[in-house]
mmCIF file of C-alpha atoms and ligand atoms in Angstrom:
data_model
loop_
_atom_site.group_PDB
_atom_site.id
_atom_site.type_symbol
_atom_site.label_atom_id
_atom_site.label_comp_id
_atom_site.label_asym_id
_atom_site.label_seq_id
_atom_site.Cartn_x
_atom_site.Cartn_y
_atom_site.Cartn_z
ATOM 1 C CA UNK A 16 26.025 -9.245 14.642
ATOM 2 C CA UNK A 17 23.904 -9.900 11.501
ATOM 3 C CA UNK A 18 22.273 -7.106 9.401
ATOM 4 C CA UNK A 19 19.020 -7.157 8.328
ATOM 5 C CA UNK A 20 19.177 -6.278 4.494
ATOM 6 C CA UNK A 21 16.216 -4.535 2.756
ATOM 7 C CA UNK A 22 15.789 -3.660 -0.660
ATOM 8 C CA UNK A 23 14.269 -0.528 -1.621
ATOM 9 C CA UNK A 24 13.533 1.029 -5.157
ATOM 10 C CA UNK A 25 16.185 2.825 -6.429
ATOM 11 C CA UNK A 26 13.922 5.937 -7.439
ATOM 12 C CA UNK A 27 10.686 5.604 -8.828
ATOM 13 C CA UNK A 28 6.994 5.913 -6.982
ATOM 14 C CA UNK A 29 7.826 3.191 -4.144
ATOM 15 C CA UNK A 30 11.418 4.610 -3.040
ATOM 16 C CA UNK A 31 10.131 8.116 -1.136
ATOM 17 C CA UNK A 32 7.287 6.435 1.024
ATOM 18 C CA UNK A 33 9.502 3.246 1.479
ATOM 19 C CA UNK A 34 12.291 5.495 2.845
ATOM 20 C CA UNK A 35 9.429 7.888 5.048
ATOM 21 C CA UNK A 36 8.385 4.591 6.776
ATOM 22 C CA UNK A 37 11.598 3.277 7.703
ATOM 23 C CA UNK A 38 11.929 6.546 8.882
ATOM 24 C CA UNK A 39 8.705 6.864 11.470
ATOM 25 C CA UNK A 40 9.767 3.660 12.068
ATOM 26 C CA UNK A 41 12.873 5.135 14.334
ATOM 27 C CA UNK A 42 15.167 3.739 11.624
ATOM 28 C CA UNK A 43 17.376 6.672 10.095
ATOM 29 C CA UNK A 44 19.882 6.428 7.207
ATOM 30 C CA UNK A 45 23.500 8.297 7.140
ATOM 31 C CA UNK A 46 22.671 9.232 3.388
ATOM 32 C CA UNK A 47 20.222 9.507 0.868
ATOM 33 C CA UNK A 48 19.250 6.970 -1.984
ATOM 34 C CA UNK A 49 22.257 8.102 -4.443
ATOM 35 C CA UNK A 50 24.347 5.373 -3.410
ATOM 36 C CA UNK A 51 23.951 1.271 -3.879
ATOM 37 C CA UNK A 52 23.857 0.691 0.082
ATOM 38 C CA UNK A 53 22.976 2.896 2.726
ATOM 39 C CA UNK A 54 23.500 1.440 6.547
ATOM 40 C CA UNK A 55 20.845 2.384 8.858
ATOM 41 C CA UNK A 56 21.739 4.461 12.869
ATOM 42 C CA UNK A 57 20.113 2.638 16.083
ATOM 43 C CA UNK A 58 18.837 -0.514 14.362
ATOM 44 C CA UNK A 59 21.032 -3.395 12.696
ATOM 45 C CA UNK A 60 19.511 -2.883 9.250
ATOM 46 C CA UNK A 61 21.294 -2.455 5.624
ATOM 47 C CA UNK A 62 19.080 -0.870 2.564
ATOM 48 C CA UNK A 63 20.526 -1.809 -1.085
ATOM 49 C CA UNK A 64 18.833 0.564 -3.592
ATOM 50 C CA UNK A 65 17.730 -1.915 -6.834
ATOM 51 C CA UNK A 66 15.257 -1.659 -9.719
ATOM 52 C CA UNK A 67 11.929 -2.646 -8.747
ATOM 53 C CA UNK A 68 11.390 -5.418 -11.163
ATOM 54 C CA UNK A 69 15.033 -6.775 -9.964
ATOM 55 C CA UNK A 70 13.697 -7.148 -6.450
ATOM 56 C CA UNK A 71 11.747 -9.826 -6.076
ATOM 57 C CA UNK A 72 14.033 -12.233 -7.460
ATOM 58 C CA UNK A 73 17.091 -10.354 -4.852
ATOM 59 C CA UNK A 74 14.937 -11.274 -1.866
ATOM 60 C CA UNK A 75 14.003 -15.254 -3.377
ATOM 61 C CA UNK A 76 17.803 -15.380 -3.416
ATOM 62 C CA UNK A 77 18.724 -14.161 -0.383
ATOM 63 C CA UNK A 78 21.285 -11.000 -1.923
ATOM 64 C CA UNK A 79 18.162 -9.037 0.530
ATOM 65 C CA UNK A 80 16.310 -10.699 3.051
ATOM 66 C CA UNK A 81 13.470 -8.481 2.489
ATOM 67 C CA UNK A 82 12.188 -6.324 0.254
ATOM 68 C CA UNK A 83 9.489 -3.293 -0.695
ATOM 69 C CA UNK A 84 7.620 -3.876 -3.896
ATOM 70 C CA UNK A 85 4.340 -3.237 -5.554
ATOM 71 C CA UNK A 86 2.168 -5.875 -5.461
ATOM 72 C CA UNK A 87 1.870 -6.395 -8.794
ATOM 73 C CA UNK A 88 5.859 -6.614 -9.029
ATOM 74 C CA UNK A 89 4.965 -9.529 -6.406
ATOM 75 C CA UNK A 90 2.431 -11.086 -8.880
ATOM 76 C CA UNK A 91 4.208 -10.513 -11.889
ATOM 77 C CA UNK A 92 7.761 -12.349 -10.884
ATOM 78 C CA UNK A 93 6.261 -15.242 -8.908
ATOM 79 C CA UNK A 94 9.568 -15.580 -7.117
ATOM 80 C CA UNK A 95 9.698 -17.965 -3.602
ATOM 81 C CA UNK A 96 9.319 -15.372 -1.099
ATOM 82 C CA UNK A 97 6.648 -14.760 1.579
ATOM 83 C CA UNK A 98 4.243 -11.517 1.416
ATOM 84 C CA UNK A 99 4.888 -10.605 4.861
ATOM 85 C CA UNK A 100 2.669 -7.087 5.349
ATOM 86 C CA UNK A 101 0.520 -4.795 3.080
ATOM 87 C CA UNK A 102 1.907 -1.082 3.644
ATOM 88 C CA UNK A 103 -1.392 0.437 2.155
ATOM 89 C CA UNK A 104 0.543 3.069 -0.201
ATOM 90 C CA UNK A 105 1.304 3.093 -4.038
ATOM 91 C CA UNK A 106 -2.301 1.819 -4.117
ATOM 92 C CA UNK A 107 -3.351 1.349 -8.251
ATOM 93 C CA UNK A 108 -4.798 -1.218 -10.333
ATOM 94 C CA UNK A 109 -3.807 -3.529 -13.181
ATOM 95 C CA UNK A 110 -6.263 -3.060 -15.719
ATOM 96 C CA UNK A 111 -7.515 -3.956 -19.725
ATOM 97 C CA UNK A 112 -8.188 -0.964 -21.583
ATOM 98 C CA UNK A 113 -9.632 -0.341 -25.309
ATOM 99 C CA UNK A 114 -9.946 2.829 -27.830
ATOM 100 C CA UNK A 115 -12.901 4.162 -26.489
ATOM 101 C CA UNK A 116 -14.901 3.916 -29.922
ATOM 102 C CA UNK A 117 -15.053 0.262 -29.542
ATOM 103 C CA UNK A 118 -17.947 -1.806 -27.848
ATOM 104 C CA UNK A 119 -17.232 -4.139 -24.897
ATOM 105 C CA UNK A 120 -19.687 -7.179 -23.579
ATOM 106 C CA UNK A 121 -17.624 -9.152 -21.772
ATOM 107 C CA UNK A 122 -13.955 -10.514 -20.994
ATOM 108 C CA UNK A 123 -15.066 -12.968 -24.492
ATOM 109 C CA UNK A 124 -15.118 -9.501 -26.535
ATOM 110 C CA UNK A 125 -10.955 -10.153 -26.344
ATOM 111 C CA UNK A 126 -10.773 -12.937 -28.119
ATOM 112 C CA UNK A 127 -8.895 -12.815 -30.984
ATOM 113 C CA UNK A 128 -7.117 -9.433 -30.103
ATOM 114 C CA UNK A 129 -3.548 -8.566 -29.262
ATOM 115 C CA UNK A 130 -3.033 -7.370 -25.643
ATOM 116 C CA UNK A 131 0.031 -4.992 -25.233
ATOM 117 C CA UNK A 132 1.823 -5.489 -21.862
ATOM 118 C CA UNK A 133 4.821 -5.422 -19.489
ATOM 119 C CA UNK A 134 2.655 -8.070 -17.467
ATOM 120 C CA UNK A 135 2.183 -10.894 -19.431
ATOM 121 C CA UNK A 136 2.339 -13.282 -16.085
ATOM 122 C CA UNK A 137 -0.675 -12.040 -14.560
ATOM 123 C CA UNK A 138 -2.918 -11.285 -17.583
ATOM 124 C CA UNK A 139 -1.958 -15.304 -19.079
ATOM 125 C CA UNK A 140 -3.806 -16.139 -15.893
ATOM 126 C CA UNK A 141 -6.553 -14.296 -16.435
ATOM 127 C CA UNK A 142 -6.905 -14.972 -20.030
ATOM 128 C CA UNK A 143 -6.585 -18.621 -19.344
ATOM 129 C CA UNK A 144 -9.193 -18.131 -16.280
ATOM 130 C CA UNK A 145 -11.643 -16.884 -18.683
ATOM 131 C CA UNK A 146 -10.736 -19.210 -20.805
ATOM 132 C CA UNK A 147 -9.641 -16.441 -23.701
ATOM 133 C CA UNK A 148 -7.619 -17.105 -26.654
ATOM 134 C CA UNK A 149 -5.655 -13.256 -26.969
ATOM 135 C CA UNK A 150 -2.430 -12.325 -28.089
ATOM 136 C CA UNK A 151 -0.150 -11.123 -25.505
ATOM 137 C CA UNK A 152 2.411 -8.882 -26.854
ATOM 138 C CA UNK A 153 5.436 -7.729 -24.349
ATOM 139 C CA UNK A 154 6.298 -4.365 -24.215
ATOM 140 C CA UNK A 155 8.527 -2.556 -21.411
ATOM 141 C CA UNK A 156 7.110 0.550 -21.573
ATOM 142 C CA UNK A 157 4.988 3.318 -23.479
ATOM 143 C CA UNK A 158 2.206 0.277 -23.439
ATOM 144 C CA UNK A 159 -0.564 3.057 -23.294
ATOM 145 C CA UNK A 160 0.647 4.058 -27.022
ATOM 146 C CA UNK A 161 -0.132 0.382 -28.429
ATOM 147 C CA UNK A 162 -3.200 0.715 -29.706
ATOM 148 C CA UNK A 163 -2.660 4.241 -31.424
ATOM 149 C CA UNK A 164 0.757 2.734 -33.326
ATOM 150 C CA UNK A 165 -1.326 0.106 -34.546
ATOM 151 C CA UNK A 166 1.220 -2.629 -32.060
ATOM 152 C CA UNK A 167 -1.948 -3.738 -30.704
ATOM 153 C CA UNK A 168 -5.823 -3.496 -30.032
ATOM 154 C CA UNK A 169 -5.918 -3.321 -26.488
ATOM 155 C CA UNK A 170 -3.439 -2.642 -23.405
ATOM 156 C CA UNK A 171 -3.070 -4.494 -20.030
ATOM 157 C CA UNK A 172 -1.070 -1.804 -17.642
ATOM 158 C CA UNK A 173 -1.606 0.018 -14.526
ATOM 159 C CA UNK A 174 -4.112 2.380 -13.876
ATOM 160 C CA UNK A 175 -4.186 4.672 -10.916
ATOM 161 C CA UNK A 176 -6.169 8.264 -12.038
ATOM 162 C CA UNK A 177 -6.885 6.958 -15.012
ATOM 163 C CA UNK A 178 -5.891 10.616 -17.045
ATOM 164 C CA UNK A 179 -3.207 8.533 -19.001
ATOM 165 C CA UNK A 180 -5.778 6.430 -20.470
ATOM 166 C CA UNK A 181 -7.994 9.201 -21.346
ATOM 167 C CA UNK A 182 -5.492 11.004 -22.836
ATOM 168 C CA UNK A 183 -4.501 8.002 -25.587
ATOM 169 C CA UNK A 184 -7.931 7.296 -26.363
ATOM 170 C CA UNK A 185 -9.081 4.481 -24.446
ATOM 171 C CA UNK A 186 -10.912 3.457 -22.007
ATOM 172 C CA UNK A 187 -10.702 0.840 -18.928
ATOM 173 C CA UNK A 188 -12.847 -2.438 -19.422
ATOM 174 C CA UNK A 189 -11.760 -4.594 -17.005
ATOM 175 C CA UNK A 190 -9.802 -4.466 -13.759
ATOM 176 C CA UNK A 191 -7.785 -7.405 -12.955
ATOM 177 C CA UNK A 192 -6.197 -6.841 -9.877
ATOM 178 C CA UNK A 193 -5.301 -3.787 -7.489
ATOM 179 C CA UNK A 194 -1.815 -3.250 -5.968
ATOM 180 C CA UNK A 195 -0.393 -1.736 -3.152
ATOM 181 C CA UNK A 196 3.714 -1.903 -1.836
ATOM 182 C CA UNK A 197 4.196 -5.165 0.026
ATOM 183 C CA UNK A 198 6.901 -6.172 2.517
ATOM 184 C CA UNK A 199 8.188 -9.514 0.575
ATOM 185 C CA UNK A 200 10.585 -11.744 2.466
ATOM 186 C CA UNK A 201 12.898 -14.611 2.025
ATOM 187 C CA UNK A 202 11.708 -17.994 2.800
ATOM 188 C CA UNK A 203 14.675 -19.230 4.194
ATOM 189 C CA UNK A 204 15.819 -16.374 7.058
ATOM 190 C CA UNK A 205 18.269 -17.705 9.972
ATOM 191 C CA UNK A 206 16.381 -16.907 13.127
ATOM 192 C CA UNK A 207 18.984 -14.112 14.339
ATOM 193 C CA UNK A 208 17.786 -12.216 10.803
ATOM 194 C CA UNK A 209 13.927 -13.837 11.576
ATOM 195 C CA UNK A 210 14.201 -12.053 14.911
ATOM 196 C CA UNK A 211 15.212 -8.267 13.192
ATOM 197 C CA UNK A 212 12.095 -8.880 11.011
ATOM 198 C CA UNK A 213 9.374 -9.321 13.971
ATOM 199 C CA UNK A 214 11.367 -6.303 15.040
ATOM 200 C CA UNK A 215 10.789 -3.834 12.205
ATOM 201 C CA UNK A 216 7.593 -5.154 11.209
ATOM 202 C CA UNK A 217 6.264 -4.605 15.124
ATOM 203 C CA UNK A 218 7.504 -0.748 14.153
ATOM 204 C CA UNK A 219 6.342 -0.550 11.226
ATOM 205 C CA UNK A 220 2.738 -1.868 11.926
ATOM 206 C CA UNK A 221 2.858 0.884 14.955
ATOM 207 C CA UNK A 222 3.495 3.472 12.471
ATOM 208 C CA UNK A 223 0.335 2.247 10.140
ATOM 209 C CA UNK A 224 -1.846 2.198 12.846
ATOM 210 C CA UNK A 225 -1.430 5.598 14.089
ATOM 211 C CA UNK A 226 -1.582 6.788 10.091
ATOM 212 C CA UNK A 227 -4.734 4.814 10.020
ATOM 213 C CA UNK A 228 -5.830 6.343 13.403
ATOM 214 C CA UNK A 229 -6.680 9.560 15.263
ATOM 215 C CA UNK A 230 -7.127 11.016 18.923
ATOM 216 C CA UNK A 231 -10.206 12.448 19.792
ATOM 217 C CA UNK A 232 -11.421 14.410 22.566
ATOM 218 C CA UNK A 233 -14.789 16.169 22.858
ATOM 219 C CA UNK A 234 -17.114 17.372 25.486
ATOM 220 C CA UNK A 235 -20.291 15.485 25.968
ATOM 221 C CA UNK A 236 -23.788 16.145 27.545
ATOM 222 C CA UNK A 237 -24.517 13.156 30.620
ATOM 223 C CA UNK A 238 -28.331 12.696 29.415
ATOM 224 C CA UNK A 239 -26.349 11.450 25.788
ATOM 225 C CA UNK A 240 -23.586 10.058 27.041
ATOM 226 C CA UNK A 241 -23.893 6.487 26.457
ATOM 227 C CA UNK A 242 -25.060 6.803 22.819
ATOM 228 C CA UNK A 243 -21.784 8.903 22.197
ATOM 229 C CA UNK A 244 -19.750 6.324 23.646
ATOM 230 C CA UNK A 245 -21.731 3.472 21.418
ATOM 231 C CA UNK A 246 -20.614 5.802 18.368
ATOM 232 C CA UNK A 247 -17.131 5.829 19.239
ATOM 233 C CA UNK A 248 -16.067 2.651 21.238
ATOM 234 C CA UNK A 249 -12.391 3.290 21.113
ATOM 235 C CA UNK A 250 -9.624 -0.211 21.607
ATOM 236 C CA UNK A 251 -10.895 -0.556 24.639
ATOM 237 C CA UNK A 252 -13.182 1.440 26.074
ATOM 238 C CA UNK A 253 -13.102 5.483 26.048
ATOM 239 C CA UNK A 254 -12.192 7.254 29.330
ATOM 240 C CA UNK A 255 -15.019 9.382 30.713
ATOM 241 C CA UNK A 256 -14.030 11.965 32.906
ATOM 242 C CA UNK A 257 -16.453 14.772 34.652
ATOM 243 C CA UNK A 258 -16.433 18.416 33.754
ATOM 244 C CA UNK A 259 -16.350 20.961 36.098
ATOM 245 C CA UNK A 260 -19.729 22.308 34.824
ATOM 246 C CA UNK A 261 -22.622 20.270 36.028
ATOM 247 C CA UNK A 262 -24.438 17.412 33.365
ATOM 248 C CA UNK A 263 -21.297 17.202 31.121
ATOM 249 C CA UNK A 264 -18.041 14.838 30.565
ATOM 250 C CA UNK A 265 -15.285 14.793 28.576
ATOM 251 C CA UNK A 266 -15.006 11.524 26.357
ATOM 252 C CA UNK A 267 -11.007 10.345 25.106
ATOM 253 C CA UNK A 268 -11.357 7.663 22.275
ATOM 254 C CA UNK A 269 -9.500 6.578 19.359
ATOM 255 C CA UNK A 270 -11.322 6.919 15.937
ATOM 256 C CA UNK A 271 -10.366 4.861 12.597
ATOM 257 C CA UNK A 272 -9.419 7.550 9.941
ATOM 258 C CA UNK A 273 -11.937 5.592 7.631
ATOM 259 C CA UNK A 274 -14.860 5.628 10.198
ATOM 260 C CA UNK A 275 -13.922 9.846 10.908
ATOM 261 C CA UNK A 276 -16.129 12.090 8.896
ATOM 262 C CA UNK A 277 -19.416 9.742 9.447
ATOM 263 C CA UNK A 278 -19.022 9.895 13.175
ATOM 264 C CA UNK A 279 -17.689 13.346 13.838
ATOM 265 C CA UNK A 280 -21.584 14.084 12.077
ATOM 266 C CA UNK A 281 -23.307 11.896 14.183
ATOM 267 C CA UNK A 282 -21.548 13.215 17.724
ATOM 268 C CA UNK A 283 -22.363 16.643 16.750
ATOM 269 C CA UNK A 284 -26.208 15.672 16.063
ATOM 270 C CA UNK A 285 -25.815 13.679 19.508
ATOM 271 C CA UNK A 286 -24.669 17.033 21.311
ATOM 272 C CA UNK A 287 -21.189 16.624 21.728
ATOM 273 C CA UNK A 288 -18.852 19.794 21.469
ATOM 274 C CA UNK A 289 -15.578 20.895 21.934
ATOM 275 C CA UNK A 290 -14.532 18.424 19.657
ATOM 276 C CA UNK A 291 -10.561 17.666 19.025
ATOM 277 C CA UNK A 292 -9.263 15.378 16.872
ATOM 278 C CA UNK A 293 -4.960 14.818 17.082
ATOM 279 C CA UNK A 294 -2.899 12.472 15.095
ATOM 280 C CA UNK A 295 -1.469 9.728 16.593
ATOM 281 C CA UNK A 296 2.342 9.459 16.430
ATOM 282 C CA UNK A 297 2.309 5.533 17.191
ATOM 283 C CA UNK A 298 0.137 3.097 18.077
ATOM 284 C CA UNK A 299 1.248 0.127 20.061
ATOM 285 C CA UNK A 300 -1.026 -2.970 19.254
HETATM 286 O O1 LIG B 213 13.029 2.051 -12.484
HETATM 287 P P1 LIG B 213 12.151 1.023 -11.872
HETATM 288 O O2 LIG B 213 12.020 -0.224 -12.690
HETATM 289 O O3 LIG B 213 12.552 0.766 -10.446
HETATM 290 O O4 LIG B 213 10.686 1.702 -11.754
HETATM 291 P P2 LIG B 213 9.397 1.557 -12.672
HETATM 292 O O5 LIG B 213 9.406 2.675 -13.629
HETATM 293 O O6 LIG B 213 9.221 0.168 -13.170
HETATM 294 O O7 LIG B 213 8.250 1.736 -11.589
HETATM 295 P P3 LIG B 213 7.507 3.053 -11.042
HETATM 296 O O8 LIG B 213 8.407 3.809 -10.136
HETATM 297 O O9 LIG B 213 6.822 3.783 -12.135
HETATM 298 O O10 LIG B 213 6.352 2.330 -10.180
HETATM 299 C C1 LIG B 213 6.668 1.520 -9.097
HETATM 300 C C2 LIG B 213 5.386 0.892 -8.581
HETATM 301 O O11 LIG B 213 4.454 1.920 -8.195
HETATM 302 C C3 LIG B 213 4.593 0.068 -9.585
HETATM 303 O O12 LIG B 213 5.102 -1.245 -9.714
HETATM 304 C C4 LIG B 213 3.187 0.065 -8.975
HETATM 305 O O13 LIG B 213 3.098 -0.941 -7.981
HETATM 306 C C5 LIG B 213 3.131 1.434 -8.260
HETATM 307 N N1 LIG B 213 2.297 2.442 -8.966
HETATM 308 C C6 LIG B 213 1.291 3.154 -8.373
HETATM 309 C C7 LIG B 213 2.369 2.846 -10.244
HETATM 310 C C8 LIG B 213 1.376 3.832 -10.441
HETATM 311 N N2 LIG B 213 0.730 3.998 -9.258
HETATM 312 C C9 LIG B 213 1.224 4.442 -11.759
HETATM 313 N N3 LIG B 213 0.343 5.298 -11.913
HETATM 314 N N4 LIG B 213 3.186 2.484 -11.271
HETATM 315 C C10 LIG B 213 3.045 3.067 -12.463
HETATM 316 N N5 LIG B 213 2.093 4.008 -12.760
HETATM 317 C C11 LIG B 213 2.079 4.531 -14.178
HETATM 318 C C12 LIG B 213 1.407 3.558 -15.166
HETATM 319 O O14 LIG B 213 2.357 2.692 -15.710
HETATM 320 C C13 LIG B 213 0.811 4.452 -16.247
HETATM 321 O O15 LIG B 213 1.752 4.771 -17.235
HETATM 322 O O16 LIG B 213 1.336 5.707 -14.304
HETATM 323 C C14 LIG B 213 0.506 5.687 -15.469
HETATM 324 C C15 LIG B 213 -0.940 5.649 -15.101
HETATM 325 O O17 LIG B 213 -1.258 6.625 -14.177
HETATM 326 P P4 LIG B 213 -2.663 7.395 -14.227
HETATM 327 O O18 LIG B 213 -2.701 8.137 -12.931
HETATM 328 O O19 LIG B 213 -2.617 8.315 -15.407
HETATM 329 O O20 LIG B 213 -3.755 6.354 -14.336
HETATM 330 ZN ZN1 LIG B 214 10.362 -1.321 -12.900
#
């Protein structure tokens, strides 16, 4: 039986949370991410540890049939493979940034100036989108020390607090995209391998829906009842079941994480009380 093989960073900010979801997702491995290969317990699936930048390019080939990256790695390569699901973590943003003491109109204000990068893919386009004559200048790393070392007069990198570009001086003028890790897959993936895919990708959007989800229970006066249930709607409905004290229900919904701290203030101005709120371990949708 075929093995589903999926490449995972090495170390660096994708491998932890790529390893955590494979793991909610019922998939366990028999040993850490020291070794080149890991095979996975209870589910026909291989992980082979590479260098994010290497990935992209593993999965076109078919060395992995799928693959975590950040988007941006996704962007950057422009590799024949399929963007198969968002995962929502590693979120950040690929960004142009300036010494703060100089003045900024407009993307036109770049003209002329050399752009330090390790993405010179995705800021060409965007140059040539805005129809901006720059210099791009390729560097692999330490970009956000360019413009100090005199190397260049601006950076394109990735920005995700921002503190690193305070702390060399500059300042963020224009953001060109935002990132997040990606599932990327193979274009080409017999359908015994196609089928372990729907699989793990069926898990895996189970275990970002409950993440993205919560449980909640409360106690709610009859004469409101109805504009309660308006404020939380739930998939389907929410079940309504009577108290044992006279004029009151209890009210079982499901709540968007996004939607939770608005509504949990407009159920307690509505009345409602005894209010829970549980995680969700998964969500089958
Ligand atoms: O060794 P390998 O090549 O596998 O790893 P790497 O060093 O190239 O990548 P790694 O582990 O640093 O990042 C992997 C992916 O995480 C990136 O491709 C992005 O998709 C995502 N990601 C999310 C980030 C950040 N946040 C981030 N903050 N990648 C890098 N940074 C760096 C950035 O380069 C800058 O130096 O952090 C600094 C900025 O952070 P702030 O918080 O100061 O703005
Ligand atoms: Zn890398």
């Amino acid at each position: 039986m075929e093995k589903l093989r999926i490449a995972i960073q090495k170390s660096g900010r994708l491998s932890e949370k790529s390893l955590e979801l494979l793991k909610e997702a019922g998939i366990s491995l028999n040993n850490g991410s020291r070794k080149l290969r890991s095979v996975a317990q209870y589910f026909p699936l291989e992980v082979i540890y590479l260098r994010d930048d290497d990935i992209p390019q593993y999965v076109e080939d078919g060395v992995a049939h799928i693959g975590i990256v950040g988007e941006n790695e996704y962007a950057e390569k422009e590799c024949a493979v399929d963007l198969v699901e968002r995962l929502g973590y590693s979120r950040c943003r690929l960004s142009i940034a300036i010494p703060k003491s100089e003045s900024y109109e407009s993307p036109e204000s770049l003209n002329g100036k050399r752009i330090a990068t390790s993405y010179p893919v995705i800021l060409g386009k965007y140059l040539g989108e805005h129809g901006i004559k720059a210099d791009i200048h390729v560097l692999s790393g330490s970009v956000e020390l360019a413009p100090s070392i005199g190397v260049a007069e601006a950076i394109f990198d990735i920005v995700s607090s921002g503190s690193t570009l305070i702390s060399n001086g500059l300042k963020e003028v224009e953001t060109v995209m935002k990132s997040e890790a990606v599932v990327i897959a193979n274009r080409n993936l017999d359908e015994e391998v196609k089928g372990l895919l729907t699989d793990l990708l069926f898990r895996i959007r189970s275990v970002l829906a409950a993440s993205n989800n919560k449980y909640i229970l409360l106690n709610a006066p009859n004469d409101h009842l109805q504009e309660i249930i308006d404020v939380i709607p739930g998939m389907k409905s929410p079940t309504i079941m009577p108290l044992a004290e006279e004029g009151w229900s209890s009210v079982h919904s499901v709540l968007s994480e996004k939607a939770f701290w608005a509504v949990i203030g407009q159920l307690r101005e509505l009345g409602a009380q005894g209010i829970l709120v549980i995680p969700i371990e998964k969500m089958i949708i």
